[in-house]
Structure formats: structure tokens, C-alpha cells
Amino acid sequence: MGRVLWKNLKLVGFGRYRDGVSLQLSDGINPYIAGNEEGKSTLVAGLMAVLFGLPYSRSLDKFGTERYRNWDGSSQFEGEVLFEVDDVTYRIWRDFDTHRISLSRQTNDE
């Protein structure tokens, strides 16, 4: 398998990101400096949730829907990751409420 390059992470209604966040990533180390309780760990959890899913859970202590659903009532609860392998760009989109997932590959700039 080729080297994976993370390009972008988008989260909406996930944790503190009610209206969404988009994090552009580049090759190499991507430092993200922010204060305590500013969402750094939530971004990592969001990446994991998009890639591997977010189990339904009513517990705030467990990695699951109730812990990461935005408490202010966002109409969306989803995430997206763009990544590149061997110069081919892929997109994973996941709806955390319905567990729907979409995997697509970019071809001819589409």
C-alpha cells in the first residue's frame, strides 16, 4: 500500500463544532496549537469516527454518539475526510446518525 497523505477533515455537529470545522492538512507534521477545551482531541476523535464509525451509545463516558453529538442541536451530525494514496484522492463521508457512508475516488478533477 502506498503512503497515505491526509488532505482535509470536515466535521459538522460533532462535539464543539456545531456549525462545522474544516481543517486543511499538508504533507508532514501538522501542528495545531490551541488552549484547553478548544477541540483538539475532538478533531482526532472526529477523524477516527469518519474512518471507523461512531457506535450508538447513550453514555457520555464512552466513544459514541451521545458523547460527540453537539449539544446545541445542530441539524447535521456528519464528517468527511479527504486523503491521497499514490497520487489518487479519495473521499470518505459519514452520517453519524444513520451510519450511512460514502467512499469515492477523484477522477479527472471530479
Short mmCIF file of C-alpha atoms in Angstrom, two decimals:
data_model
loop_
_atom_site.label_atom_id
_atom_site.label_comp_id
_atom_site.label_asym_id
_atom_site.label_seq_id
_atom_site.Cartn_x
_atom_site.Cartn_y
_atom_site.Cartn_z
CA MET A 1 0.00 0.00 0.00
CA GLY A 2 1.21 3.48 -0.80
CA ARG A 3 1.76 6.33 1.58
CA VAL A 4 -1.41 7.99 2.89
CA LEU A 5 -1.49 11.79 2.87
CA TRP A 6 -4.33 13.37 4.86
CA LYS A 7 -5.67 16.41 2.98
CA ASN A 8 -8.78 17.68 4.78
CA LEU A 9 -11.07 16.89 7.69
CA LYS A 10 -14.58 18.36 7.93
CA LEU A 11 -16.94 17.88 10.86
CA VAL A 12 -20.44 19.30 11.35
CA GLY A 13 -22.43 18.93 14.56
CA PHE A 14 -19.58 16.97 16.07
CA GLY A 15 -18.56 17.94 19.59
CA ARG A 16 -17.99 21.65 19.94
CA TYR A 17 -18.23 22.15 16.15
CA ARG A 18 -21.96 22.85 15.84
CA ASP A 19 -21.68 24.84 12.61
CA GLY A 20 -18.73 22.89 11.29
CA VAL A 21 -14.99 22.97 11.03
CA SER A 22 -12.68 22.31 8.12
CA LEU A 23 -9.05 21.52 8.80
CA GLN A 24 -6.62 21.64 5.87
CA LEU A 25 -3.69 19.26 6.28
CA SER A 26 -0.39 19.12 4.45
CA ASP A 27 2.36 16.57 3.99
CA GLY A 28 4.41 16.03 7.14
CA ILE A 29 3.61 17.12 10.68
CA ASN A 30 0.59 19.40 11.10
CA PRO A 31 0.81 21.14 14.47
CA TYR A 32 -2.46 22.51 15.84
CA ILE A 33 -1.98 24.74 18.85
CA ALA A 34 -4.98 25.73 20.93
CA GLY A 35 -5.91 26.13 24.56
CA ASN A 36 -7.52 23.59 26.85
CA GLU A 37 -11.03 22.53 25.82
CA GLU A 38 -10.65 24.10 22.36
CA GLY A 39 -11.39 20.90 20.40
CA LYS A 40 -8.00 19.33 19.65
CA SER A 41 -8.95 15.88 20.94
CA THR A 42 -12.37 16.23 19.30
CA LEU A 43 -10.69 16.64 15.91
CA VAL A 44 -8.75 13.40 16.43
CA ALA A 45 -11.93 11.62 17.58
CA GLY A 46 -13.73 13.01 14.52
CA LEU A 47 -11.11 11.60 12.18
CA MET A 48 -11.43 8.19 13.86
CA ALA A 49 -15.23 8.39 13.73
CA VAL A 50 -15.29 9.15 10.00
CA LEU A 51 -12.87 6.32 9.22
CA PHE A 52 -14.18 3.62 11.56
CA GLY A 53 -17.68 4.69 12.57
CA LEU A 54 -19.21 6.02 15.73
CA PRO A 55 -21.14 3.45 17.74
CA TYR A 56 -24.51 4.33 19.19
CA SER A 57 -24.12 4.99 22.88
CA ARG A 58 -26.18 6.84 25.47
CA SER A 59 -23.16 7.20 27.74
CA LEU A 60 -21.17 10.42 27.82
CA ASP A 61 -18.18 8.44 29.07
CA LYS A 62 -17.86 6.17 26.02
CA PHE A 63 -16.69 6.80 22.47
CA GLY A 64 -20.09 7.08 20.84
CA THR A 65 -22.91 9.22 19.51
CA GLU A 66 -24.05 10.85 22.75
CA ARG A 67 -20.55 11.92 23.71
CA TYR A 68 -19.83 13.61 20.39
CA ARG A 69 -23.23 14.89 19.21
CA ASN A 70 -23.29 18.67 19.53
CA TRP A 71 -25.44 19.65 22.50
CA ASP A 72 -26.74 22.84 20.88
CA GLY A 73 -28.91 20.95 18.41
CA SER A 74 -27.10 21.04 15.07
CA SER A 75 -29.26 19.76 12.21
CA GLN A 76 -26.29 17.77 10.87
CA PHE A 77 -24.06 15.17 12.51
CA GLU A 78 -21.51 14.15 9.91
CA GLY A 79 -17.88 14.13 8.87
CA GLU A 80 -15.70 13.92 5.79
CA VAL A 81 -12.07 13.07 5.19
CA LEU A 82 -10.07 13.66 2.01
CA PHE A 83 -6.86 11.71 1.62
CA GLU A 84 -4.42 10.74 -1.08
CA VAL A 85 -2.74 7.40 -1.83
CA ASP A 86 -0.31 7.07 -4.74
CA ASP A 87 -1.47 10.42 -6.19
CA VAL A 88 -5.13 9.35 -6.18
CA THR A 89 -7.52 11.38 -3.99
CA TYR A 90 -10.29 9.63 -2.04
CA ARG A 91 -13.20 10.98 -0.02
CA ILE A 92 -14.97 9.28 2.87
CA TRP A 93 -18.20 10.88 4.06
CA ARG A 94 -20.17 9.52 7.02
CA ASP A 95 -23.53 10.43 8.57
CA PHE A 96 -23.17 9.53 12.25
CA ASP A 97 -26.95 9.39 12.83
CA THR A 98 -27.85 6.97 10.04
CA HIS A 99 -24.42 5.28 9.76
CA ARG A 100 -24.50 5.94 6.00
CA ILE A 101 -21.08 6.11 4.43
CA SER A 102 -19.81 7.10 1.02
CA LEU A 103 -16.39 6.33 -0.42
CA SER A 104 -15.42 7.99 -3.67
CA ARG A 105 -12.32 8.39 -5.76
CA GLN A 106 -11.47 11.57 -7.67
CA THR A 107 -11.11 11.06 -11.40
CA ASN A 108 -10.42 13.77 -13.97
CA ASP A 109 -10.82 16.54 -11.37
CA GLU A 110 -14.34 15.29 -10.46
#
